XYZ file of C-alpha atoms in Angstrom:
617
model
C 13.566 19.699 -24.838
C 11.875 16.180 -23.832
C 9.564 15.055 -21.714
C 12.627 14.980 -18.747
C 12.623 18.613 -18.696
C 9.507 18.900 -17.496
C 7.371 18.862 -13.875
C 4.392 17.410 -13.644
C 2.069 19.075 -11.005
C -1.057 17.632 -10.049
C -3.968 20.238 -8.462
C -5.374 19.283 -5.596
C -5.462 22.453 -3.791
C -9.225 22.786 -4.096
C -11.916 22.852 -1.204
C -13.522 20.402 -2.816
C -16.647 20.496 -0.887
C -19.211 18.646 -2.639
C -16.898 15.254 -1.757
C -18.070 15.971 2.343
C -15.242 16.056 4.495
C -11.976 14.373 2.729
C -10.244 15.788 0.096
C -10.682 14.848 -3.542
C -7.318 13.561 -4.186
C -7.582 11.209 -1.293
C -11.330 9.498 -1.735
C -10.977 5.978 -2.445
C -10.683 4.872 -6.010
C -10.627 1.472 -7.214
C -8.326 0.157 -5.114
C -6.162 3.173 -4.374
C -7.238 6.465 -4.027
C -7.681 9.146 -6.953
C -4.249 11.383 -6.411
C -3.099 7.540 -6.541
C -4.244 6.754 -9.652
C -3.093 10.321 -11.213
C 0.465 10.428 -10.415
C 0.471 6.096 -11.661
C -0.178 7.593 -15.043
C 1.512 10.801 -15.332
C 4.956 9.513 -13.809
C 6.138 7.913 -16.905
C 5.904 11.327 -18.965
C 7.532 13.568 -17.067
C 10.786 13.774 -14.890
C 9.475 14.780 -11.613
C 6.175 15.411 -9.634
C 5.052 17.253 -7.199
C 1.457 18.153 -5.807
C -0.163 21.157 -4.803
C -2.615 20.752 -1.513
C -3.584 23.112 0.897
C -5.386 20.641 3.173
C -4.538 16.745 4.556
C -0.939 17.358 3.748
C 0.831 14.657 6.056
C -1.643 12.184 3.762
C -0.279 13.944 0.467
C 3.364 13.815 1.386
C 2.845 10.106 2.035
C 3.115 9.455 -1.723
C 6.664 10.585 -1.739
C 6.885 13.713 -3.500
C 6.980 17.190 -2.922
C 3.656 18.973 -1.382
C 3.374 22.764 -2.306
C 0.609 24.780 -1.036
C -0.952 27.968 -2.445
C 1.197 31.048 -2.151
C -1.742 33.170 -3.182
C -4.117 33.363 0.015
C -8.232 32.654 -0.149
C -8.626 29.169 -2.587
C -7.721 31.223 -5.691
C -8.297 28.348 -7.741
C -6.219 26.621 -10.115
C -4.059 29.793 -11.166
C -3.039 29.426 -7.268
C -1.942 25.977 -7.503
C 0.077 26.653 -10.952
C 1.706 29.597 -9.189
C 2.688 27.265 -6.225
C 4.366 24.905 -9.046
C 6.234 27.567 -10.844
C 7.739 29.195 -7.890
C 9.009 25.204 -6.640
C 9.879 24.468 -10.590
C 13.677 23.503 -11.100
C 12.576 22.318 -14.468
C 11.973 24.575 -18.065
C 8.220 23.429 -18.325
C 5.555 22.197 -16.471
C 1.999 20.170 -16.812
C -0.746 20.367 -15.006
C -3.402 17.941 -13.919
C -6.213 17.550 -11.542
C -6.048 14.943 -9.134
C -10.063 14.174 -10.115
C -9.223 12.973 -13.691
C -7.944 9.278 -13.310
C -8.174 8.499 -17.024
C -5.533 11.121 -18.265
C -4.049 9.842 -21.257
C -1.286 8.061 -20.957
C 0.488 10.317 -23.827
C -0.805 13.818 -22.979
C 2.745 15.341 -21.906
C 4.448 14.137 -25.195
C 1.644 15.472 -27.296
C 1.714 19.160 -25.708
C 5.285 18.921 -25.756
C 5.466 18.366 -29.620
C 2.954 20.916 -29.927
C 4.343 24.052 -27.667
C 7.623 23.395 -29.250
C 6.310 23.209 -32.888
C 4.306 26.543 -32.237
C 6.486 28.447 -30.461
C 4.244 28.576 -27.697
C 4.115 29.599 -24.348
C 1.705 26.841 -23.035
C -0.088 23.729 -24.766
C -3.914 23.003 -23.652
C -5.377 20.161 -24.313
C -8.780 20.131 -26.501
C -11.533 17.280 -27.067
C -14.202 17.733 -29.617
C -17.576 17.225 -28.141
C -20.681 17.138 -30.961
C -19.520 20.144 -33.342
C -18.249 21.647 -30.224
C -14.236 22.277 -29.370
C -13.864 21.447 -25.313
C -10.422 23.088 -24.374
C -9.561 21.260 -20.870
C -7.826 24.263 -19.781
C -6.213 22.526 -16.207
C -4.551 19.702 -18.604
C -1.578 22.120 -19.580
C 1.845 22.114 -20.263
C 3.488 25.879 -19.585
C 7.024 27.452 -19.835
C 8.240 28.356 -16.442
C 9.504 31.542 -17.324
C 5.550 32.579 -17.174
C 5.843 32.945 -13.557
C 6.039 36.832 -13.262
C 3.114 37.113 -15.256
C 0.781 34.916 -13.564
C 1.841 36.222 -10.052
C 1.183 39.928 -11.685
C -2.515 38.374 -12.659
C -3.346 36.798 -9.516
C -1.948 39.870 -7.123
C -4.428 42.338 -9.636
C -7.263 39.823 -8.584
C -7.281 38.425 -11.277
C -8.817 34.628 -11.415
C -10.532 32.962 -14.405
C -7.882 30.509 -16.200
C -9.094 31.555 -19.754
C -8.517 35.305 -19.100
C -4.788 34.560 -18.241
C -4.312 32.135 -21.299
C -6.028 34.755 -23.302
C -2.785 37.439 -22.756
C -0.176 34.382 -24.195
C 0.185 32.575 -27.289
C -1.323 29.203 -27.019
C -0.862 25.602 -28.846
C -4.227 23.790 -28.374
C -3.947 19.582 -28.884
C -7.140 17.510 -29.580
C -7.772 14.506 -28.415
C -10.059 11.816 -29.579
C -11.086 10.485 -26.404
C -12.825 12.769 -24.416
C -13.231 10.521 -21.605
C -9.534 10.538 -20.631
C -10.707 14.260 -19.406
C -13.298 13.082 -16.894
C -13.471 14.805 -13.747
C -15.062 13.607 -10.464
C -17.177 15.928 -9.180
C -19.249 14.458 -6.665
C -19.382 11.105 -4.376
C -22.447 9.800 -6.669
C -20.119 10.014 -9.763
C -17.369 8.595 -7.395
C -19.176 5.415 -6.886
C -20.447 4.851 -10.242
C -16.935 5.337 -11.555
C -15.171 3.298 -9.109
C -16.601 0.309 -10.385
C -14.315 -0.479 -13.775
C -14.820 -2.962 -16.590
C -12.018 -5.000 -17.096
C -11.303 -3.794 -20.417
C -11.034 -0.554 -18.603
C -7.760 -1.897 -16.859
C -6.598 -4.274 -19.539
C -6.378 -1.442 -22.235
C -3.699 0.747 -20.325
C -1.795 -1.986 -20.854
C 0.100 -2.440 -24.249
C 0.343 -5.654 -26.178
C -2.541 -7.040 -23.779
C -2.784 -10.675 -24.471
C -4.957 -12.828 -22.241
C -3.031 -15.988 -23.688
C 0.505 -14.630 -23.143
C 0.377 -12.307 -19.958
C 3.343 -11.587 -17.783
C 2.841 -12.340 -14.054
C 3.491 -8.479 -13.244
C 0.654 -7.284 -15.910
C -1.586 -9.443 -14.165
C -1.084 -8.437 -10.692
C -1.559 -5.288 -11.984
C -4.873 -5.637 -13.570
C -6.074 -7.266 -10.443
C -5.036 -4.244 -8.117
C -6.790 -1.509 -10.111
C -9.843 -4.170 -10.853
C -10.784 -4.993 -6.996
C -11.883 -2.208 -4.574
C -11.805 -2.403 -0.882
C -14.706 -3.059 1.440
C -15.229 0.032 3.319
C -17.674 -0.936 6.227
C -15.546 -0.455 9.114
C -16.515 -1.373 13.281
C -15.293 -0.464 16.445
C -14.021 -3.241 18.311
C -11.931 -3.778 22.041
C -8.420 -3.750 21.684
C -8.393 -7.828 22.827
C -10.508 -8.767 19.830
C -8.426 -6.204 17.499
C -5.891 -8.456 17.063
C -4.931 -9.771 13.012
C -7.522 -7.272 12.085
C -6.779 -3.959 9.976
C -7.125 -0.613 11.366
C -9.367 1.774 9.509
C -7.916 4.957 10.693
C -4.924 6.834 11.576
C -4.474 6.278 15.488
C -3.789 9.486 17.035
C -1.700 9.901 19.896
C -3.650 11.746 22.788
C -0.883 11.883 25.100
C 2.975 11.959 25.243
C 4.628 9.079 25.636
C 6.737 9.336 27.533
C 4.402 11.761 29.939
C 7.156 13.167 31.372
C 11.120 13.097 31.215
C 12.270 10.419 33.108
C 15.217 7.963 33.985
C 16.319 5.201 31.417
C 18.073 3.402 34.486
C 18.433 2.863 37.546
C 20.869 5.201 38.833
C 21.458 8.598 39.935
C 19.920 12.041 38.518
C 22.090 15.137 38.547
C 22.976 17.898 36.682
C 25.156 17.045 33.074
C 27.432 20.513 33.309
C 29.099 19.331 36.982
C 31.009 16.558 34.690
C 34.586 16.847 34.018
C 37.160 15.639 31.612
C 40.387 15.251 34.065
C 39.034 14.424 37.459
C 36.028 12.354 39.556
C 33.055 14.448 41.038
C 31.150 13.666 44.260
C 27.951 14.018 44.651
C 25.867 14.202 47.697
C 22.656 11.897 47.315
C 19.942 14.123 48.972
C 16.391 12.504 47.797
C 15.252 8.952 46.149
C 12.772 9.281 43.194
C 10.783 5.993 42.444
C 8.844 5.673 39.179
C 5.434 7.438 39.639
C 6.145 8.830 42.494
C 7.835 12.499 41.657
C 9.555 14.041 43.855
C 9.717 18.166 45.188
C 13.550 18.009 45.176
C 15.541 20.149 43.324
C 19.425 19.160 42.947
C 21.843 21.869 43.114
C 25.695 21.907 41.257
C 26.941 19.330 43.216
C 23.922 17.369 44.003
C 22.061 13.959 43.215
C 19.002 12.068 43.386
C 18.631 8.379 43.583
C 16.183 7.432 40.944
C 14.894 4.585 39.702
C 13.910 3.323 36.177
C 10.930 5.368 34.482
C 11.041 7.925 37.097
C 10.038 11.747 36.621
C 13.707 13.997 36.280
C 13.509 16.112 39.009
C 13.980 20.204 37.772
C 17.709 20.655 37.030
C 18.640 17.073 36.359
C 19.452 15.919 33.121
C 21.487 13.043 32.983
C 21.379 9.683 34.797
C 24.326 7.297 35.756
C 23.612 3.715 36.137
C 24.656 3.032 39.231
C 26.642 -0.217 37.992
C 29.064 2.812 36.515
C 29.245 4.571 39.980
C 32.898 4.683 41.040
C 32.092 4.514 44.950
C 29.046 5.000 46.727
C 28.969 5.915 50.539
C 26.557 6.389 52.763
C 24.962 10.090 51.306
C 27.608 10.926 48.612
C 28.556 9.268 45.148
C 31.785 9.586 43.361
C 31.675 9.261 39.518
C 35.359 8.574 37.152
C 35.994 11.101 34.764
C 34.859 10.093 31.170
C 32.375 7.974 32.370
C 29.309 9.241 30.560
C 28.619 12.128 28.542
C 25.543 15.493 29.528
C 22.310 13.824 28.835
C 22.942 10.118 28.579
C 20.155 7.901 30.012
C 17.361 10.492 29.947
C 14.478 9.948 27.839
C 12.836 12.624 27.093
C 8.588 13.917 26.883
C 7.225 12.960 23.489
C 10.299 10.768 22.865
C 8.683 7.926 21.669
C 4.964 9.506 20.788
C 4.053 12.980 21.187
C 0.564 14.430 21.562
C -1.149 14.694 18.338
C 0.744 12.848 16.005
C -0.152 9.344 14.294
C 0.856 6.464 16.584
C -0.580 3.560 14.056
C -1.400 4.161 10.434
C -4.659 3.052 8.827
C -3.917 -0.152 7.200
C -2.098 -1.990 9.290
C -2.396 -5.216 10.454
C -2.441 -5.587 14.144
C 0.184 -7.063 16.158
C 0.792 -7.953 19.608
C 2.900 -4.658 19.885
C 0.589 -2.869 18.534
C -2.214 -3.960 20.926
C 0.081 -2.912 23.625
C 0.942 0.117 22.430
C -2.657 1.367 22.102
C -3.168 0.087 25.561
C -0.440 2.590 27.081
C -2.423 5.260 25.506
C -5.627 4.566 27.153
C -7.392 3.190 24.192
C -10.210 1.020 24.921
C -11.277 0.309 21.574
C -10.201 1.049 17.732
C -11.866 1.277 14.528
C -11.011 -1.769 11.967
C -11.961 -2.738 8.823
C -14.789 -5.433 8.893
C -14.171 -8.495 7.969
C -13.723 -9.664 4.670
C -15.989 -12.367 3.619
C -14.443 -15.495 1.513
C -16.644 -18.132 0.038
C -14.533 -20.942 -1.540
C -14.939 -24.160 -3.025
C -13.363 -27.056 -5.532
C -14.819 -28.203 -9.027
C -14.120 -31.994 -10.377
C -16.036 -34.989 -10.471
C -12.773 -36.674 -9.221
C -13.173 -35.222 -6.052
C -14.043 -36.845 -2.467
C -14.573 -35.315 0.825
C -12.637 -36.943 3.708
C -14.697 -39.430 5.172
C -15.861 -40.576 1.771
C -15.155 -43.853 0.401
C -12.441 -43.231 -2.541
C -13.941 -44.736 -5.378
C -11.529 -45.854 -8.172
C -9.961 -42.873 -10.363
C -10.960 -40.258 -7.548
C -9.101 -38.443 -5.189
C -9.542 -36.364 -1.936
C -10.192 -32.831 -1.755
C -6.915 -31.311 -0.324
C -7.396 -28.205 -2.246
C -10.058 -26.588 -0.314
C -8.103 -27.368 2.921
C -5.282 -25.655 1.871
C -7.176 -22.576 0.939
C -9.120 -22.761 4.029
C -5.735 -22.431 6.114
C -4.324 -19.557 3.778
C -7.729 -17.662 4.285
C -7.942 -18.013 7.800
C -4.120 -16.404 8.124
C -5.124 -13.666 6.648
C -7.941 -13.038 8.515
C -10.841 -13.839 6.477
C -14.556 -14.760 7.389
C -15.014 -18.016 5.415
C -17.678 -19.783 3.916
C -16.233 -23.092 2.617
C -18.805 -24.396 -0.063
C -17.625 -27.997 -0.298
C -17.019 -30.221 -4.035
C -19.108 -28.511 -6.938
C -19.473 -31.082 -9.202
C -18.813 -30.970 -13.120
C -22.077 -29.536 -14.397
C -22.912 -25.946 -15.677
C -26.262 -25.965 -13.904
C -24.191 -26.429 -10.287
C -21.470 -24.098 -11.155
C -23.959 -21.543 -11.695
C -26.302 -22.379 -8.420
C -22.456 -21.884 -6.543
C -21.316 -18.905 -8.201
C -24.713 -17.116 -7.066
C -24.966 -18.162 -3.900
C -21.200 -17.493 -3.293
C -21.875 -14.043 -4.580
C -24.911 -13.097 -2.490
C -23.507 -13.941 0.345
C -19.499 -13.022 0.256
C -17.388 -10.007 -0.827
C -14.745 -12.496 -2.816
C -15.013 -16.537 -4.132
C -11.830 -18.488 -4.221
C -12.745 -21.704 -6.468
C -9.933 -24.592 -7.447
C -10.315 -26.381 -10.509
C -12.072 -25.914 -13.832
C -10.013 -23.389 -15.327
C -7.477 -25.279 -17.505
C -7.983 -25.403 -21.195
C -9.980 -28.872 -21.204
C -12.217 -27.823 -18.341
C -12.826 -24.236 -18.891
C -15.786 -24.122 -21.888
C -18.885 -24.617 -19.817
C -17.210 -22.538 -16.918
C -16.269 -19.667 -19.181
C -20.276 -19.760 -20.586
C -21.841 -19.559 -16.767
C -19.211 -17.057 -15.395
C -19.824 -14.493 -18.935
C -23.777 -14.723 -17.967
C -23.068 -13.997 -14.360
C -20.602 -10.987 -14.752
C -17.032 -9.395 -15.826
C -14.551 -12.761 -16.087
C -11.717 -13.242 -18.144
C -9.689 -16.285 -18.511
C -5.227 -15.664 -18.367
C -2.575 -17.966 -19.498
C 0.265 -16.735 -17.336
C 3.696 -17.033 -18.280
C 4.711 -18.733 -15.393
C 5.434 -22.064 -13.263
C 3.957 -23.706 -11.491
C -0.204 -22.604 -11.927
C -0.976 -21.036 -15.889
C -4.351 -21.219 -16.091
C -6.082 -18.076 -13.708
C -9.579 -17.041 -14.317
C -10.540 -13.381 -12.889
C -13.239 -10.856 -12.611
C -16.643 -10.033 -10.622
C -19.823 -12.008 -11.077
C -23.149 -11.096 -9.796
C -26.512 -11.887 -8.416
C -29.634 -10.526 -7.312
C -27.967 -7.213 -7.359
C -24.688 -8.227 -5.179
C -21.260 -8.592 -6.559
C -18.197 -10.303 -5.679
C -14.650 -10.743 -7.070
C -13.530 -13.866 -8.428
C -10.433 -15.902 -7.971
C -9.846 -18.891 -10.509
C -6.817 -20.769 -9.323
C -5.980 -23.955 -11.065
C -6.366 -27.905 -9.609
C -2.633 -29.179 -9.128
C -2.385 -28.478 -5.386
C 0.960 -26.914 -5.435
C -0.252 -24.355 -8.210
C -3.460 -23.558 -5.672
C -1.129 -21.812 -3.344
C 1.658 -20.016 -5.878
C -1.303 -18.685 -7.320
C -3.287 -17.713 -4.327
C 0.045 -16.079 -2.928
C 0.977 -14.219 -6.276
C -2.447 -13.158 -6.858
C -5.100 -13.643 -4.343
C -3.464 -12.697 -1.255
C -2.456 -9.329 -2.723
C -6.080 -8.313 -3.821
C -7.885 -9.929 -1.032
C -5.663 -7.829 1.540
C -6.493 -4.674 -0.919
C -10.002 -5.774 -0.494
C -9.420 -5.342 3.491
C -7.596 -2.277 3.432
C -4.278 -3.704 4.344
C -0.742 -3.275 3.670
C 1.181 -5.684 3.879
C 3.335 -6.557 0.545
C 4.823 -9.584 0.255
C 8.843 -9.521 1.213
C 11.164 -10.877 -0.759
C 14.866 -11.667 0.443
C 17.730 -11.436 -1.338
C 20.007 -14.816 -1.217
C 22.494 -17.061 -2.696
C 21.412 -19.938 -4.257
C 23.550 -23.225 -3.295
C 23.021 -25.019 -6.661
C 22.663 -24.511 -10.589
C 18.947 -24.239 -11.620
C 17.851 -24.633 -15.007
C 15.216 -21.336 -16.131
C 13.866 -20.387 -19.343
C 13.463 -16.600 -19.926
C 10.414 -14.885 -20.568
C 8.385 -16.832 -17.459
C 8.325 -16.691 -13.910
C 8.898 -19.195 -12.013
C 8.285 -20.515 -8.865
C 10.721 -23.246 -7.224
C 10.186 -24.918 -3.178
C 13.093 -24.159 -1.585
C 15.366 -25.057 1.757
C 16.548 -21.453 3.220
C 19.501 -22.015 5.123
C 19.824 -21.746 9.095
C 21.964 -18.706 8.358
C 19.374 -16.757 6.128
C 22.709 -16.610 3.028
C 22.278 -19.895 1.143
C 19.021 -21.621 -0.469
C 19.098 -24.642 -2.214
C 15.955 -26.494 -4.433
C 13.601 -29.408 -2.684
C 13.812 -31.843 -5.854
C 11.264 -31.647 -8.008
C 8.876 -29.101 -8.495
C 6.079 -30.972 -10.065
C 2.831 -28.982 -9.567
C 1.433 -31.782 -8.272
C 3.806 -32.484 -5.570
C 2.173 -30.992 -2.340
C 4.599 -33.145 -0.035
C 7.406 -30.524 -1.701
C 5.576 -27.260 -0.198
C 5.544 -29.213 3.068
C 9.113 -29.954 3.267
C 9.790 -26.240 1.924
C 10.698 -23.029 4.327
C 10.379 -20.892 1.275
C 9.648 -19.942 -2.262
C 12.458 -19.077 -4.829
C 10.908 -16.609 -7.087
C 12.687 -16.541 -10.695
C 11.223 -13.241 -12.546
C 10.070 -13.325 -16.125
C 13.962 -11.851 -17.430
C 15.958 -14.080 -15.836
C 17.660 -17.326 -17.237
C 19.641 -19.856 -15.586
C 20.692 -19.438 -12.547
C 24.482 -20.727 -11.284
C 25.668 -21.513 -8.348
C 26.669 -18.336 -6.245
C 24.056 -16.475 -8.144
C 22.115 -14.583 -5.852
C 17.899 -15.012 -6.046
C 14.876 -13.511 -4.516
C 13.457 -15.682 -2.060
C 9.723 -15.639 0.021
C 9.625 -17.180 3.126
C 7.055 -19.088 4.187
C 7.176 -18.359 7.981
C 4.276 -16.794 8.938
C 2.677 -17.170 5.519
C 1.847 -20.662 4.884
């Protein structure tokens, strides 16, 4: 057997009650949440997932796989949740884990596999050695599924402790050297001191890390699990919710709509008086005008006038327009046979929301839709995420501020301009720090005061190899930084981590100087964390096109290329060049051509994945 024959199963069927009111799985957890983080890293060893929850399910089933809850009744403890698996299984094995261990090792399936199979077992635990002591981790297990009718027989007889049941079957126990792939979270105190991670905590789940050679994929990844969102969240009027992010699910109070009602304006009658091979007439004996219902009841043979939106009298259950009326007279209608079909033109209670169920999920940004949606509910006021905070600022002694006189050899400052407008789009509360000049002593004094007084600092400049000693010397003594050569084009040089001061922290985004390579890296990078950082989701979409021309790509980059999109939305051809330097170029662009690491050259008629810039830049 391999790994493909097996189901992984992750437990998080607990109460959980020392985590106060949401479930384990779900607490937030460096950027995700820790169920997140859990299936991430046990989805490459196995060939399917499910969980097992008893509680939040709708938020569970939101990952995408199958939720199975206890069969066994009263929180019977893991046994339950393994029982639950096995009876769902369509696979020969399964493995377990708990949705509090983030840090399972990334090859515990194929190391209980080799083990059960060498053995002759009927499940594989996994074992650390702690001291002189052997730890088995008795939850991290990988079991036959033909041990279903004995674990049912143990729970129905009461029985409950894990060890006792193992204890009755022959068992293959695997150590592992690192006992703190094992860690469980037990506790919102552990939670938080936990949820802060080194970045050699994130770089070494990566193989072949190099800091000098890193793919533009490994390094949005780092960045995702490294940053953690802000969780401060306000209550604010529906009018000033607008752009923000919405902190919770929005629950529908009432049905929309309240009542079945008319999709037109037409007549209201009963469906079952149409027929096939002849017209029907109907005598019109009431008018029904939206919110105004009305005491009639139609009988076989009978309509109401009624007007768009309004309540379907008792009976009725289909609506003519009454352009499609054959002949009206004075108090009868006649209607052509095959005109319509029973129920057209009725919209039904609940159709679009019913009571109860999520109208807006947490994490999205708000639109002008959305505002009015929330206003036909009778909302008054929602809870967002606050603000993120952005402190920013350029490095060079090259630089001027407009309104400066431009002294020979300098230029101005677009840099900060440009990240100025890409902040604001997204929402941001900026702090824009002005030039900081070349000098380690002002670097620092910017860094900290940045820090202490934002949740994220955007900086330009200073990061390239001939500029980045001093920098790399004040940003080690002020936190966790490291410095990337990214194997792409435009914008190679990226410095990233946290620095910190006077006990406050913020994340730190070093995007190069050429102004073109400012905002392909703030877009491929910063955006994604900084919207993380707010709670948000909102992906950036690519589109699929045809490209109009030949364009010459090297494999084993990415690259990014200004492009023309075509009225049509098929064709895209290149701007000219694509120096890094060349703002005018991003100006003249709609969109971004995004050639991935694999690809080579591209020919014309080759399709390409494109990024718009509408609504972006």
């Amino acid at each position: 057997m391999t790994q493909a024959d097996i189901t992984g199963l992750i437990l998080a069927g607990g109460r959980g009650t020392r985590m106060g009111t949401v479930n384990k799985g779900l607490q937030p957890f460096r950027g995700s949440t820790m169920a997140a983080h859990v299936i991430e890293r046990l989805r490459p060893q196995v060939g399917a997932l499910a969980i097992n929850a008893n509680d939040d399910l709708a938020r569970y089933e939101a990952f995408g796989v199958p939720v199975l809850r206890d069969t066994t009744p009263g929180y019977a403890g893991p046994l339950a949740g393994m029982e639950a698996g096995l009876r769902a299984c369509a696979t020969p094995l399964m493995l377990t884990a708990p949705c509090d261990s983030p840090f399972l090792p990334a090859d515990l399936a194929a190391r209980l596999l080799d083990a059960l199979q060498a053995q002759g077992a009927d499940l594989a635990v996994a074992v650390t050695i702690e001291g002189k002591r052997r730890q088995p981790h008795p939850v991290f297990c990988l079991m036959r599924r033909a041990l279903l009718p004995s674990l049912s027989d143990y729970l129905a007889d009461g029985g409950r402790k894990i060890d006792a049941w193992y204890a009755s079957h022959k068992v293959a126990e695997v150590v592992f050297e690192d006992d703190g792939a094992f860690r469980n979270i037990n506790t919102l105190d552990e939670l938080q001191a936990m949820g802060m991670p080194k970045l050699t905590d994130v770089t070494s789940c990566l193989s072949a890390y190099d800091p000098d050679a890193l793919p533009v994929r490994d390094a949005q990844r780092i960045i995702r699990e490294f940053v953690t969102p802000v969780r401060a969240v306000e209550r604010v009027a529906i009018r000033a919710a607008l752009g923000r992010v919405l902190a919770d699910d929005l629950i529908s109070p009432i049905n929309v709509p309240a009542h079945d009602n008319s999709a037109m304006d037409g007549y209201a009658f009963r469906g079952s008086d149409l027929r096939d091979d002849a017209p029907i007439t109907l005598s019109v004996i009431a008018t029904v005008y939206a919110g105004r219902p009305s005491d009639a009841v139609p009988a076989s043979g009978e309509c109401v006038r009624i007007m768009t939106g309004g309540v379907m009298p008792d009976g009725c259950d289909t609506v003519i327009p009454q352009e499609h009326v054959a002949s009206t007279h004075e108090h009868s209608i006649t209607i052509a046979p095959r005109t319509l079909k029973q129920g057209d033109n009725r919209r039904f209670q609940g159709e679009d929301l019913k009571a109860g169920s999520p109208a807006l999920k947490r994490g999205r940004i708000l639109r002008p839709a959305d505002l009015g949606l929330m206003a036909s509910l009778g909302m008054a006021e929602v809870p967002v995420q606050r603000r993120l905070r952005v402190a920013f600022f350029s490095t060079g002694d090259e630089l001027r501020s407009i309104g400066e006189p431009l002294d020979e050899g300098c230029v101005y400052d677009s840099n900060r301009y440009t990240i100025f407008g890409m902040l604001q789009r997204l929402g941001c509360d900026v702090i824009d720090m002005g030039i900081v000049r070349d000098d380690p002593q002002a670097l620092e004094d910017a860094l900290r005061s940045a820090c202490e007084n934002a949740d994220a600092i955007v900086t330009s400049g200073g990061v390239s190899v001939g500029a980045a000693d001093y920098t790399k010397e004040v940003m080690a003594r002020l936190g966790d930084v490291t410095f990337w050569k990214i194997g792409m084009r435009p914008g190679r040089p990226l410095a990233f981590g946290r620095v910190q001061s006077n006990g406050r922290s913020a994340f730190l985004f070093g995007l190069p100087g050429n102004p073109v390579a400012v905002m392909v890296s703030f877009y491929f990078f910063a955006r994604d964390a900084l919207l993380h950082m707010m709670g948000a989701q909102a992906p950036l979409p690519l589109l699929r096109v045809t490209s109009a021309g030949a364009i010459r790509k090297k494999p084993g980059r990415t690259e990014y290329q200004r492009g023309i999109l075509s009225p049509d939305g098929r064709e895209v051809r290149i701007t000219g060049s694509q120096g890094s330097g060349i703002l005018r170029s991003m100006v003249e662009a709609n969109c971004m051509v995004v050639l991935h690491d694999e690809q080579g050259n591209v020919a014309a008629g080759d399709e390409v994945d494109v990024l718009l810039f509408e609504g972006l830049v």
